[in-house]
PDB file of C-alpha atoms in Angstrom:
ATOM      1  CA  UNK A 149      -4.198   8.910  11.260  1.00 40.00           C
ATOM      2  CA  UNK A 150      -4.736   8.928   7.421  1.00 39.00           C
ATOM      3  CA  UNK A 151      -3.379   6.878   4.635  1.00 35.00           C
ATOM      4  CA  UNK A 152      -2.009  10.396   3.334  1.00 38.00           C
ATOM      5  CA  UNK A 153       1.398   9.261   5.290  1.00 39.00           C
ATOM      6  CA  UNK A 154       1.585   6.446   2.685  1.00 36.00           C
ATOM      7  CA  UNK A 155       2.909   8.237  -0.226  1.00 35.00           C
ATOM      8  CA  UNK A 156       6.451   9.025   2.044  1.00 38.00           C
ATOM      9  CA  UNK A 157       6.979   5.743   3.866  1.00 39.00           C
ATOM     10  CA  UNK A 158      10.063   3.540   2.723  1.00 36.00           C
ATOM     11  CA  UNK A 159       9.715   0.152   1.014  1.00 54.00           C
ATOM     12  CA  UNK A 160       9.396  -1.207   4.616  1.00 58.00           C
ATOM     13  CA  UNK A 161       7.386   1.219   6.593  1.00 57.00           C
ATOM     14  CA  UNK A 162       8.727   2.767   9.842  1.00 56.00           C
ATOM     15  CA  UNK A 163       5.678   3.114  11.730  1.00 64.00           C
ATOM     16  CA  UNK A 164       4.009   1.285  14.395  1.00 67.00           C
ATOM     17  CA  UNK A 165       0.683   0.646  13.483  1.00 74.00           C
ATOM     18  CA  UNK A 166      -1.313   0.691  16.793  1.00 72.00           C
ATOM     19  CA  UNK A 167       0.429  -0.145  20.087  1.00 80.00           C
ATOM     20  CA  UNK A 168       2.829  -2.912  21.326  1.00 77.00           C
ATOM     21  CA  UNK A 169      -0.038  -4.191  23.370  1.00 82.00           C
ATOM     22  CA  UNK A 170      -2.783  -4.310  20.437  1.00 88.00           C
ATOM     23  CA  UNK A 171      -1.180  -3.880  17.508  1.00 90.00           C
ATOM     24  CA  UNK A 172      -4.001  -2.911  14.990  1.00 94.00           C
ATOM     25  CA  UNK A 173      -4.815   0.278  13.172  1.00 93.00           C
ATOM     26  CA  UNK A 174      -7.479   1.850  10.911  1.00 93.00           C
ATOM     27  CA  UNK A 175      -7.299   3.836   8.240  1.00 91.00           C
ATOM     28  CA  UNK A 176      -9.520   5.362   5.991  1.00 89.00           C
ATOM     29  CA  UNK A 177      -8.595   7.335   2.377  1.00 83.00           C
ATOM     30  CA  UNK A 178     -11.194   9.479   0.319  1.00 74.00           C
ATOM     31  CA  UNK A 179     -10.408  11.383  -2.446  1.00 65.00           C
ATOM     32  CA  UNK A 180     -12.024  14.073  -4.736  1.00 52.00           C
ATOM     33  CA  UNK A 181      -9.663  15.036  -7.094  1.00 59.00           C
ATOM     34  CA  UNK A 182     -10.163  14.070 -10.637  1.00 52.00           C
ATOM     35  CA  UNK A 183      -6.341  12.541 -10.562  1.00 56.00           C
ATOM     36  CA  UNK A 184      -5.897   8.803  -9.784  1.00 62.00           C
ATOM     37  CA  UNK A 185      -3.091   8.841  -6.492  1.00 74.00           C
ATOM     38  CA  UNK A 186      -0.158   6.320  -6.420  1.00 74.00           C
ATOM     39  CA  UNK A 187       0.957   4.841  -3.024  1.00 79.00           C
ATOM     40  CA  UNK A 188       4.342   3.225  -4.524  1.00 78.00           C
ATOM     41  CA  UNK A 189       5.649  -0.442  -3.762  1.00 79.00           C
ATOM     42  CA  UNK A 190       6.075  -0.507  -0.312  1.00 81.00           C
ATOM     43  CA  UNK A 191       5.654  -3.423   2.559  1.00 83.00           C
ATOM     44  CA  UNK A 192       5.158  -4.161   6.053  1.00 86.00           C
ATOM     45  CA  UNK A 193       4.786  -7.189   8.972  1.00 87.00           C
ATOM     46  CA  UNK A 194       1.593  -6.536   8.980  1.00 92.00           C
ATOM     47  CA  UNK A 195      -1.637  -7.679   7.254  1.00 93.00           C
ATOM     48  CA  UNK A 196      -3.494  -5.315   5.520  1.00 95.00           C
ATOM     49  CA  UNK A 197      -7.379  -5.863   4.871  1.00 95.00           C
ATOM     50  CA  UNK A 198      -8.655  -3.491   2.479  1.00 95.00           C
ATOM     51  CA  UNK A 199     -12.119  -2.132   2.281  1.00 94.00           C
ATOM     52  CA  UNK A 200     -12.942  -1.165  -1.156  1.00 92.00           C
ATOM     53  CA  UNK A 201     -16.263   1.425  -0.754  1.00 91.00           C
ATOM     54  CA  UNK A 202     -16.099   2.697  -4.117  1.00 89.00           C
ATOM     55  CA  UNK A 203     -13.989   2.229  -7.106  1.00 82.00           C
ATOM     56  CA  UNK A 204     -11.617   2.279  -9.022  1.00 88.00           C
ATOM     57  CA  UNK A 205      -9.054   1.120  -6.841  1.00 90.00           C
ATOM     58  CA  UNK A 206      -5.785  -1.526  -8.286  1.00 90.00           C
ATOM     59  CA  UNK A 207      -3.725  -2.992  -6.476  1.00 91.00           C
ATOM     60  CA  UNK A 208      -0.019  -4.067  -7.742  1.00 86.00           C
ATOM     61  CA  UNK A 209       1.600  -7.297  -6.128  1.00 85.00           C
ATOM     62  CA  UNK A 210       3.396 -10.190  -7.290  1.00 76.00           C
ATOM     63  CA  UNK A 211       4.622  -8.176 -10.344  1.00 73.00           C
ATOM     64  CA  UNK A 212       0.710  -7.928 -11.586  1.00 80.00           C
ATOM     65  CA  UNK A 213      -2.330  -5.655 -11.275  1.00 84.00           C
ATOM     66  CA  UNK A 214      -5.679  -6.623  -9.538  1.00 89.00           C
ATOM     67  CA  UNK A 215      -8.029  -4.045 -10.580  1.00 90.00           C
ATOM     68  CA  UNK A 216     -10.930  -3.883  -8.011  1.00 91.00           C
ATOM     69  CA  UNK A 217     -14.405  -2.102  -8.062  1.00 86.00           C
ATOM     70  CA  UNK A 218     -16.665  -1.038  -4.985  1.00 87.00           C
ATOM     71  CA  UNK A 219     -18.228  -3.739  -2.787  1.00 88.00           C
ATOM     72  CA  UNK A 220     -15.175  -5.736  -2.285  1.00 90.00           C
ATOM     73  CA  UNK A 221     -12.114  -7.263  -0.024  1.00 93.00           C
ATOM     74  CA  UNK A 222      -8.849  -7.486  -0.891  1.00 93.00           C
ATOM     75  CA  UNK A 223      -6.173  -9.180   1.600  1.00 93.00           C
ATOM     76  CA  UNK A 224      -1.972  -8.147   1.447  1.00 92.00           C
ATOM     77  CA  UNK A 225       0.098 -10.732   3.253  1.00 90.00           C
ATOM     78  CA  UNK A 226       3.103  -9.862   5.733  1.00 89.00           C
ATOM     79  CA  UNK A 227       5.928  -8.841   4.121  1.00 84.00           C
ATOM     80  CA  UNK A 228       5.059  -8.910   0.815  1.00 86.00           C
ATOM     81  CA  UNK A 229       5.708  -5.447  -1.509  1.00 84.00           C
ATOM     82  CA  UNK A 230       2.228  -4.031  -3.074  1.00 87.00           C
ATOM     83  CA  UNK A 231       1.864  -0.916  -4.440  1.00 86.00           C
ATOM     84  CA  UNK A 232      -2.023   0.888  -4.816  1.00 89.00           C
ATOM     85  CA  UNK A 233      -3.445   3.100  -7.346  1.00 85.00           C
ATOM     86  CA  UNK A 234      -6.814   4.759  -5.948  1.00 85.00           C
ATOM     87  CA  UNK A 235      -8.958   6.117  -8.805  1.00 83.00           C
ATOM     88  CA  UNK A 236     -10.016   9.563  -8.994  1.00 79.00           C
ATOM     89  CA  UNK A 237     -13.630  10.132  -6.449  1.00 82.00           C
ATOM     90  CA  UNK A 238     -12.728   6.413  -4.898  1.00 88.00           C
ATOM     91  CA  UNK A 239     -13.055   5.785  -1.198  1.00 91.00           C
ATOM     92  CA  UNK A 240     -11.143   2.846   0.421  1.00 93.00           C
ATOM     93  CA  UNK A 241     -10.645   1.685   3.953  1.00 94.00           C
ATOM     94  CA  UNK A 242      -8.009  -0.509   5.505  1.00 94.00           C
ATOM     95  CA  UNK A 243      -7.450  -2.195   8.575  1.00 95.00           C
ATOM     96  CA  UNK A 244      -3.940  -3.019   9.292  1.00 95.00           C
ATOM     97  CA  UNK A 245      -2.914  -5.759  11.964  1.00 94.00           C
ATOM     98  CA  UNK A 246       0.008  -8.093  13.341  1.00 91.00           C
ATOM     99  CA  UNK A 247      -1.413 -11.613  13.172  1.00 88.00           C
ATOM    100  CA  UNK A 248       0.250 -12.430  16.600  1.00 86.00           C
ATOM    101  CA  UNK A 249      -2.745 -10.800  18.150  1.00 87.00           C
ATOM    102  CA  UNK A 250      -5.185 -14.138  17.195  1.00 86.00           C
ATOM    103  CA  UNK A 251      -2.676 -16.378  17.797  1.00 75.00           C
ATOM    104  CA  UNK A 252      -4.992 -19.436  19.657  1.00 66.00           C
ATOM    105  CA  UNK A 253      -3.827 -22.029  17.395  1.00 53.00           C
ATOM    106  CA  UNK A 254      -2.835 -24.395  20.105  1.00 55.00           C
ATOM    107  CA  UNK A 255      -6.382 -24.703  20.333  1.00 62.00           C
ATOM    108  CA  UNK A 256      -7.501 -24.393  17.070  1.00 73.00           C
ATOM    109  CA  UNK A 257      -6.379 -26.099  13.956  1.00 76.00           C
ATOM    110  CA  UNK A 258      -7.958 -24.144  11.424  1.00 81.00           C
ATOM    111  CA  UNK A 259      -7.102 -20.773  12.659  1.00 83.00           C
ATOM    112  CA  UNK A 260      -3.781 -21.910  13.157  1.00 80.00           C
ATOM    113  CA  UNK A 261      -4.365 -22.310   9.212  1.00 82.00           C
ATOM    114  CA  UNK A 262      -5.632 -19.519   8.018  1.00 85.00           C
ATOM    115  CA  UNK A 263      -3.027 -17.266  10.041  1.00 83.00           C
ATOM    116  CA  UNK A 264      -0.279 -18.928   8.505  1.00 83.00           C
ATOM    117  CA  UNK A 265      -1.526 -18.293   4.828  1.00 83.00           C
ATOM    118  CA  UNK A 266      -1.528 -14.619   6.378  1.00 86.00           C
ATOM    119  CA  UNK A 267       2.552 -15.153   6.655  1.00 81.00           C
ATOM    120  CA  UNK A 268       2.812 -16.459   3.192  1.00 79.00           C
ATOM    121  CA  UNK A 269       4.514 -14.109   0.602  1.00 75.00           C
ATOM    122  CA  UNK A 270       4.068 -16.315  -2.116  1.00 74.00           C
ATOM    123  CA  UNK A 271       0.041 -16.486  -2.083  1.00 75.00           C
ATOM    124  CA  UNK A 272      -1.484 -15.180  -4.493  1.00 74.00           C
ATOM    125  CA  UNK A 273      -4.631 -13.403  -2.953  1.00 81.00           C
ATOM    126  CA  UNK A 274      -8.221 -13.328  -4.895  1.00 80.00           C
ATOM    127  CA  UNK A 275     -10.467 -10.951  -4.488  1.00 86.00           C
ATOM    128  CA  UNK A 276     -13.715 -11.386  -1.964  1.00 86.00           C
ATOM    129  CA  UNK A 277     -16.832  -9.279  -4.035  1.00 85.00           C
ATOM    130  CA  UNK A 278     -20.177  -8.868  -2.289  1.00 82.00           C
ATOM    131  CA  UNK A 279     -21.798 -11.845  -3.765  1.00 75.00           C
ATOM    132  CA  UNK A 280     -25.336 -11.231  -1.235  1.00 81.00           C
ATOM    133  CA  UNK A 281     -24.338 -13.800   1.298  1.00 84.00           C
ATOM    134  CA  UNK A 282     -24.315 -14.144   4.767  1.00 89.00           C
ATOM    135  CA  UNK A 283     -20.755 -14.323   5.101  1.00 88.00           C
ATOM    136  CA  UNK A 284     -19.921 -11.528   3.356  1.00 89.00           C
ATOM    137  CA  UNK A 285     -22.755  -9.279   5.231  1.00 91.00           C
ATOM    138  CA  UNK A 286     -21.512 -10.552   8.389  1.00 94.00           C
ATOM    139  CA  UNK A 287     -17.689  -9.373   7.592  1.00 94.00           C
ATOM    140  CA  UNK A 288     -18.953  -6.060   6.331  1.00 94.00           C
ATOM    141  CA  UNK A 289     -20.925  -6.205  10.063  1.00 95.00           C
ATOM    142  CA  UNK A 290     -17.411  -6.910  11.827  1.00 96.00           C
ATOM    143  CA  UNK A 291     -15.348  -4.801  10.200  1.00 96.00           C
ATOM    144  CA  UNK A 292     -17.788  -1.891  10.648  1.00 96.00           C
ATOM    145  CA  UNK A 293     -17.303  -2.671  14.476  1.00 97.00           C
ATOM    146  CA  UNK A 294     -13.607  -2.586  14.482  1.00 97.00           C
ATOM    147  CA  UNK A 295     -13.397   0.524  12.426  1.00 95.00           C
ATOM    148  CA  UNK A 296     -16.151   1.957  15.064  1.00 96.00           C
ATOM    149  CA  UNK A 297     -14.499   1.058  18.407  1.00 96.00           C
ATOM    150  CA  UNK A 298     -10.792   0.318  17.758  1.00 94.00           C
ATOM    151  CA  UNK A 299      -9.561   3.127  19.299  1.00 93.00           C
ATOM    152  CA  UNK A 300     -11.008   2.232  22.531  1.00 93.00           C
ATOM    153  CA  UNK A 301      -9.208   1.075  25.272  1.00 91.00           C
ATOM    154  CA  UNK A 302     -11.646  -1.103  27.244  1.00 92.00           C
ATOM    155  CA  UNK A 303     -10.393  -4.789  27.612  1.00 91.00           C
ATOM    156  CA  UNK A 304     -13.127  -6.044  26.833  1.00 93.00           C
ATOM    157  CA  UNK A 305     -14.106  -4.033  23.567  1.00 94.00           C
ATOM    158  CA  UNK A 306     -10.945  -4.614  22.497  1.00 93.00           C
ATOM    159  CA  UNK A 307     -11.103  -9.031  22.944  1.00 93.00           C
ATOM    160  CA  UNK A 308     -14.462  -8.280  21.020  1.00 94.00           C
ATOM    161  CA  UNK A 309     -12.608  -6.934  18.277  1.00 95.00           C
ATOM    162  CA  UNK A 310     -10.314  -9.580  17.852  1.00 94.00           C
ATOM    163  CA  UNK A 311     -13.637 -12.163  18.111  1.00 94.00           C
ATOM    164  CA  UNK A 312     -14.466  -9.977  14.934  1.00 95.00           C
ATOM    165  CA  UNK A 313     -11.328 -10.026  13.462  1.00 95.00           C
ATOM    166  CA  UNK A 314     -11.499 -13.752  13.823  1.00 94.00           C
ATOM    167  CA  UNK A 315     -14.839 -14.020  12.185  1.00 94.00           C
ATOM    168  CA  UNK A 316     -14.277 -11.721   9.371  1.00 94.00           C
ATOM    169  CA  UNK A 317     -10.741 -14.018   8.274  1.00 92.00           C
ATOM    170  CA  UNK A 318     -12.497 -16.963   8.777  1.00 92.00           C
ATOM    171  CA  UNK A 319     -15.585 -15.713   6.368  1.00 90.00           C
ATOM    172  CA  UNK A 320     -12.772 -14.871   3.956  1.00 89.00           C
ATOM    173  CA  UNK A 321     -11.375 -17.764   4.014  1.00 87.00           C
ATOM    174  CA  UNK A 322     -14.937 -19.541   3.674  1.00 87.00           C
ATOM    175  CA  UNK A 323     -15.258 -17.341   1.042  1.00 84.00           C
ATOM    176  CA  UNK A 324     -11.889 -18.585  -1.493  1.00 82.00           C
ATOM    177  CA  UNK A 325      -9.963 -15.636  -0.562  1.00 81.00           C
ATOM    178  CA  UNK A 326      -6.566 -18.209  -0.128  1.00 76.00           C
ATOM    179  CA  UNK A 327      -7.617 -20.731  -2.895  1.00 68.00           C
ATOM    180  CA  UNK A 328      -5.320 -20.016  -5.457  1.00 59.00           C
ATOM    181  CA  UNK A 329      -1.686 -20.767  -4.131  1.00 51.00           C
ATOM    182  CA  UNK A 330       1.035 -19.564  -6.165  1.00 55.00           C
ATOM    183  CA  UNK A 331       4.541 -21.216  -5.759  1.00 47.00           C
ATOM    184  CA  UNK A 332       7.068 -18.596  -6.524  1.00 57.00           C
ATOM    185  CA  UNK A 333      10.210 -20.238  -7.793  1.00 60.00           C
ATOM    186  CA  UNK A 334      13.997 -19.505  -6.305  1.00 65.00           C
ATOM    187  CA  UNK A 335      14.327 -16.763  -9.279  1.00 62.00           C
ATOM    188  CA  UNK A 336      10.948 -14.810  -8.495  1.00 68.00           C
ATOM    189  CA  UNK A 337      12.060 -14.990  -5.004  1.00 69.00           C
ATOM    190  CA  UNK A 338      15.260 -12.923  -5.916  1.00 76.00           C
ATOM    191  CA  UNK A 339      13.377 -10.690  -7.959  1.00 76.00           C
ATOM    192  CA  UNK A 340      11.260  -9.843  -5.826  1.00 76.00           C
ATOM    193  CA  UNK A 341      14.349  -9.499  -2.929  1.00 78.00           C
ATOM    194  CA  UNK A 342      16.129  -7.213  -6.105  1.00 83.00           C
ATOM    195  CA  UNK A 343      12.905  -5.100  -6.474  1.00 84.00           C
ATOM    196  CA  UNK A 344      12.727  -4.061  -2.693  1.00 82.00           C
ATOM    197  CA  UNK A 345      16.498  -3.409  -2.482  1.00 86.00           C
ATOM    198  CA  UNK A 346      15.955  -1.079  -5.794  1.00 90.00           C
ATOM    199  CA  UNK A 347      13.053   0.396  -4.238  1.00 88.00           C
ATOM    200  CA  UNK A 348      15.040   1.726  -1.338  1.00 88.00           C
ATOM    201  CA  UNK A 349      18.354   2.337  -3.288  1.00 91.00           C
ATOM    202  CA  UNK A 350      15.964   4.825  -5.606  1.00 92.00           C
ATOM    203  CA  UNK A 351      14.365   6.305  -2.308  1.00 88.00           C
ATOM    204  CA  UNK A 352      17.602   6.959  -0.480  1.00 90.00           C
ATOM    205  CA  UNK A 353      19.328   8.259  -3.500  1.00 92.00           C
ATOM    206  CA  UNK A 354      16.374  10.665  -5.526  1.00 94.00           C
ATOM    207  CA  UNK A 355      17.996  13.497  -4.513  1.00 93.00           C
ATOM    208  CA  UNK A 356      20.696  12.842  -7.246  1.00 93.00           C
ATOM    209  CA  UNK A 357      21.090  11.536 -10.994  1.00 93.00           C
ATOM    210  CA  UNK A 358      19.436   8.142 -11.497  1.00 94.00           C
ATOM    211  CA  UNK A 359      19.321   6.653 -14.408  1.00 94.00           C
ATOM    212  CA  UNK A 360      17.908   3.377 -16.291  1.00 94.00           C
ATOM    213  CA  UNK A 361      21.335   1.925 -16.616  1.00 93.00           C
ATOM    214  CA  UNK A 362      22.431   2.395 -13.126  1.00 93.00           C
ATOM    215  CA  UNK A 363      19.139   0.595 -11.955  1.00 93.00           C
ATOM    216  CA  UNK A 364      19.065  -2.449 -14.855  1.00 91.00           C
ATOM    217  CA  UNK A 365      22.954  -2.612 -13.515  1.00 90.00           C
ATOM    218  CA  UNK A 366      21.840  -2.783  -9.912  1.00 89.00           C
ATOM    219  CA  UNK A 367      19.289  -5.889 -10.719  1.00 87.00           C
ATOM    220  CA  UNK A 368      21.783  -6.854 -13.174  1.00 85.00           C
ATOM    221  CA  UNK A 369      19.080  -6.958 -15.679  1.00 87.00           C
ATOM    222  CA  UNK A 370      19.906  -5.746 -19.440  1.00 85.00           C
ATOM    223  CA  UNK A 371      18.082  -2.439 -19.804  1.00 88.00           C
ATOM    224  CA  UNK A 372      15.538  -3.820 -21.689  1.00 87.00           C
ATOM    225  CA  UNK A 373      14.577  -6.751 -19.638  1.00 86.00           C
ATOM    226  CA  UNK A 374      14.215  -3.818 -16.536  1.00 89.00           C
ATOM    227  CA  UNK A 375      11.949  -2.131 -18.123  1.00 90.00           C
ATOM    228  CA  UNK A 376       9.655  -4.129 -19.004  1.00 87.00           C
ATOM    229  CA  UNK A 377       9.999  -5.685 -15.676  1.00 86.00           C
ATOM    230  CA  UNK A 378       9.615  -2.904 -13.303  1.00 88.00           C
ATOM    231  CA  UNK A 379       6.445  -1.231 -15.327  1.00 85.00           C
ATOM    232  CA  UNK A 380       4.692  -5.001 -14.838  1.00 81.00           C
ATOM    233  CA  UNK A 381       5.954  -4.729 -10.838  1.00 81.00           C
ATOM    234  CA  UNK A 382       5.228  -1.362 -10.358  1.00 82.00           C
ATOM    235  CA  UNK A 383       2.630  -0.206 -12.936  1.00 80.00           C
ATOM    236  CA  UNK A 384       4.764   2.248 -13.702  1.00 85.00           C
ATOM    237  CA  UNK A 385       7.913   3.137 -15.820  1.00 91.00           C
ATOM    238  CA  UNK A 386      11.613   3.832 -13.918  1.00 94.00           C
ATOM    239  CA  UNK A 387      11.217   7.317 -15.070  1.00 94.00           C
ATOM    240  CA  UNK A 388       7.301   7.879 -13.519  1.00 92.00           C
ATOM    241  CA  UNK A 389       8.320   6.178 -10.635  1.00 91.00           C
ATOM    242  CA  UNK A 390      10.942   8.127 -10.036  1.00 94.00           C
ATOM    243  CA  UNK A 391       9.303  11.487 -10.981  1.00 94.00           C
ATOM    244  CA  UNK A 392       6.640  10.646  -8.999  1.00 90.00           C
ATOM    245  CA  UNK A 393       8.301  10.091  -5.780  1.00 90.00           C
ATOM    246  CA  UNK A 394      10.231  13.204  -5.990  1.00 94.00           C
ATOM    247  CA  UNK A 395       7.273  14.956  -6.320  1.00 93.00           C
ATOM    248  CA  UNK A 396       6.084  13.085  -3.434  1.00 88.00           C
ATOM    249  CA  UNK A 397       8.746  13.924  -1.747  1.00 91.00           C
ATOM    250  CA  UNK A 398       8.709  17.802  -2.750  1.00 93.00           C
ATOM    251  CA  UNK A 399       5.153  18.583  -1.715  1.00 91.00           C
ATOM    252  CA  UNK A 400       5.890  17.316   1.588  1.00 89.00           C
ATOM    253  CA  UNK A 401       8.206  20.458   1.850  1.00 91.00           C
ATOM    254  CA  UNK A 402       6.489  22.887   0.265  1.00 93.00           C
ATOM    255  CA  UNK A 403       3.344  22.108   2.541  1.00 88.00           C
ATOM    256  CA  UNK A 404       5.956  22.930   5.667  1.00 87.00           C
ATOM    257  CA  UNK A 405       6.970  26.512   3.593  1.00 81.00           C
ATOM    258  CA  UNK A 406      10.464  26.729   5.155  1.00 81.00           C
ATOM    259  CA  UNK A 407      12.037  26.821   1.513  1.00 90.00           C
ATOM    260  CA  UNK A 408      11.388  28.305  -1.906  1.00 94.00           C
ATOM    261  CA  UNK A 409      10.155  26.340  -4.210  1.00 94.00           C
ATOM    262  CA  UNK A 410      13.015  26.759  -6.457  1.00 94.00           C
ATOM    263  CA  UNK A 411      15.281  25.121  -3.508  1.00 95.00           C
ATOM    264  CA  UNK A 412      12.629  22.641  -2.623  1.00 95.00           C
ATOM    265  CA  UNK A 413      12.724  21.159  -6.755  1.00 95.00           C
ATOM    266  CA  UNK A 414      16.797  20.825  -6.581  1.00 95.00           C
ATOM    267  CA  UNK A 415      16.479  19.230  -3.267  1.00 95.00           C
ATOM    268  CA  UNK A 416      14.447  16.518  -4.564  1.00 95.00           C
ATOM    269  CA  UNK A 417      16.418  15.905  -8.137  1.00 95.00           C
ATOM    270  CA  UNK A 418      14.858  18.275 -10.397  1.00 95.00           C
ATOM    271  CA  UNK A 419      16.900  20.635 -11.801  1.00 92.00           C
ATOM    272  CA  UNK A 420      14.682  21.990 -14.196  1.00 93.00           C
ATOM    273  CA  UNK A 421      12.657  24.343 -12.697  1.00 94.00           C
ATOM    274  CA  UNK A 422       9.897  24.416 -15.580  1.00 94.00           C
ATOM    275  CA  UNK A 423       9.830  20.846 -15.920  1.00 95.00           C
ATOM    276  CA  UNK A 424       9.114  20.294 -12.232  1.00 95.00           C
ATOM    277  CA  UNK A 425       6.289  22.945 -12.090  1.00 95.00           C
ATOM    278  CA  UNK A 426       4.786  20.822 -15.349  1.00 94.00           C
ATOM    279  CA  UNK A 427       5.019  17.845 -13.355  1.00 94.00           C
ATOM    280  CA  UNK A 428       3.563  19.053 -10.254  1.00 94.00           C
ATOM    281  CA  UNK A 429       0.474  20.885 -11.952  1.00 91.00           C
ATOM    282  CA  UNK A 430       0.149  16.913 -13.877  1.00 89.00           C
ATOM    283  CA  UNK A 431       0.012  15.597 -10.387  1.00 88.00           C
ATOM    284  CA  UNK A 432      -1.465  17.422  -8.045  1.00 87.00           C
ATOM    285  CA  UNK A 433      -3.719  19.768 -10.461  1.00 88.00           C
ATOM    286  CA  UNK A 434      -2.695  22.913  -9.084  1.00 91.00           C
ATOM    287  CA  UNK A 435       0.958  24.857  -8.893  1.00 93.00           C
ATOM    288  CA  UNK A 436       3.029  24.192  -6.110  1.00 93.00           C
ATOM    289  CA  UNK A 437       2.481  27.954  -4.699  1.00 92.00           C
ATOM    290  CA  UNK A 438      -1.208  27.130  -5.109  1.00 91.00           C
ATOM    291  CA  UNK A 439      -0.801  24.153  -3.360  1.00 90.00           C
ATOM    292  CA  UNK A 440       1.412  25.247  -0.598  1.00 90.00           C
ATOM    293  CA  UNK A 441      -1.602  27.750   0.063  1.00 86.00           C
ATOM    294  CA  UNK A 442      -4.581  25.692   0.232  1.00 84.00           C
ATOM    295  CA  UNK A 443      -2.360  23.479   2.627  1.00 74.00           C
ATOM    296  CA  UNK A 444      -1.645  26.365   5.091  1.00 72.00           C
TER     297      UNK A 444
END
């Protein structure tokens, strides 16, 4: 399964990520173009522990960017919306989990700890660089192991991967990744409730018009206010954001090749036919028949 399913998932995904029974997934996302990729604000139950190989890679959450380079962790709480920009030639790998799979923290106090701070959307995450320790070696060790053998379906392998799961949070957390503890107030908390009910008003509806005074209207934001708001959120302006779904969107069809391409653009809010093509050759470096051929 690739991270390539990312770019069409709604604010809240609707995928399982591994099975009822061990709910855990890997993923891993490489890319050679010389065009940066946008994942756009999305979120989930689960945790997602991200891998950076190689760089550049940003991450947008709590209405800022955290730009990270290779050699590095980066930890997304449940439910809270993030968005990712991986740099052109950058390599990444995530492992995505449901916290109820460690739960032992009738027995242990601290773990009991640190899988709470995995429930909390208002912490704000730091970065864990490879700073030549032993803890960071050994998470690098564990998460190579669970990226190795998670597909297996041995009992036994699969308790061991949890042991590492359990050693590679706890080195985080050894490591500062939930010092700094960010108390969002009632209003951010709104915001941020606003954002993901834009996110999937925008989604459902990119088909049709949208404009920057139906959305500021929606937040009930002045126009603006919005703006500047949802470029800090999403790294992005309404219009890019926007664009860039549709084309999202759009290339998804045109890899299938039931439609013309003509038909595909209006189905996906572009009624320009020259404009879209622009767009599309911006994004993807190629033209969508070009594109719709190299994916055949």
């Amino acid at each position: 399964m690739t991270m390539e399913t990312l770019r069409t998932m709604a604010p809240k995904e609707g995928i399982q990520h591994g099975s009822q029974k061990f709910p855990l997934e890997c993923y891993i996302n490489e890319y050679s173009e010389v065009f940066p990729i946008h994942y756009h604000q999305h979120w989930h139950d689960e945790v997602e522990l991200i891998s950076v190989e190689k760089g550049p890679f940003t991450v947008t959450i709590h209405s800022k960017q955290v730009a990270l380079d290779s050699s590095c962790f980066y930890l997304v709480p449940s439910k809270v919306v993030h968005g990712l920009i991986q740099g052109a030639k950058s390599v990444q790998r995530y492992l995505v989990f449901n916290p109820s799979m460690l739960r032992l923290s009738f027995y242990d106090k601290l773990l009991g700890s640190i899988l709470d701070n995995l429930y909390d959307t208002n912490l704000n995450i730091i970065p864990v660089r490879n700073n030549d320790t032993d803890d960071y070696r050994e998470c690098k060790e564990c998460f190579d192991y669970i990226f190795k053998n998670y597909k297996e379906k041995d009992d036994s392998i699969r308790l061991l991967i949890k042991a590492k799961l359990i050693v590679i949070l706890t080195n985080l957390y050894r490591q500062g990744i939930f010092n700094q503890v960010e108390i969002s107030s009632s209003f951010e908390k709104e915001r941020t409730k606003k954002l993901k009910d834009l996110i999937i008003w925008i989604q459902d509806h990119h088909s049709g018009p949208l404009s920057i005074e139906d959305a500021a209207a929606k937040m009930d934001f002045s126009q603006e206010y919005f703006c500047r708001f949802f470029k800090k959120a999403t790294g992005m302006s309404f219009t890019e954001y926007v664009n860039d779904y549709r084309l999202e969107q759009a290339s998804g069809d045109i890899e299938r090749g039931e439609k013309s391409i003509s038909d595909i653009a209006a189905d996906h809010g572009f009624d320009n036919d020259s404009y879209f093509f622009r767009l599309f050759k911006k994004k993807y470096g190629t033209t969508p028949l070009k594109y719709r051929k190299r994916k055949s």
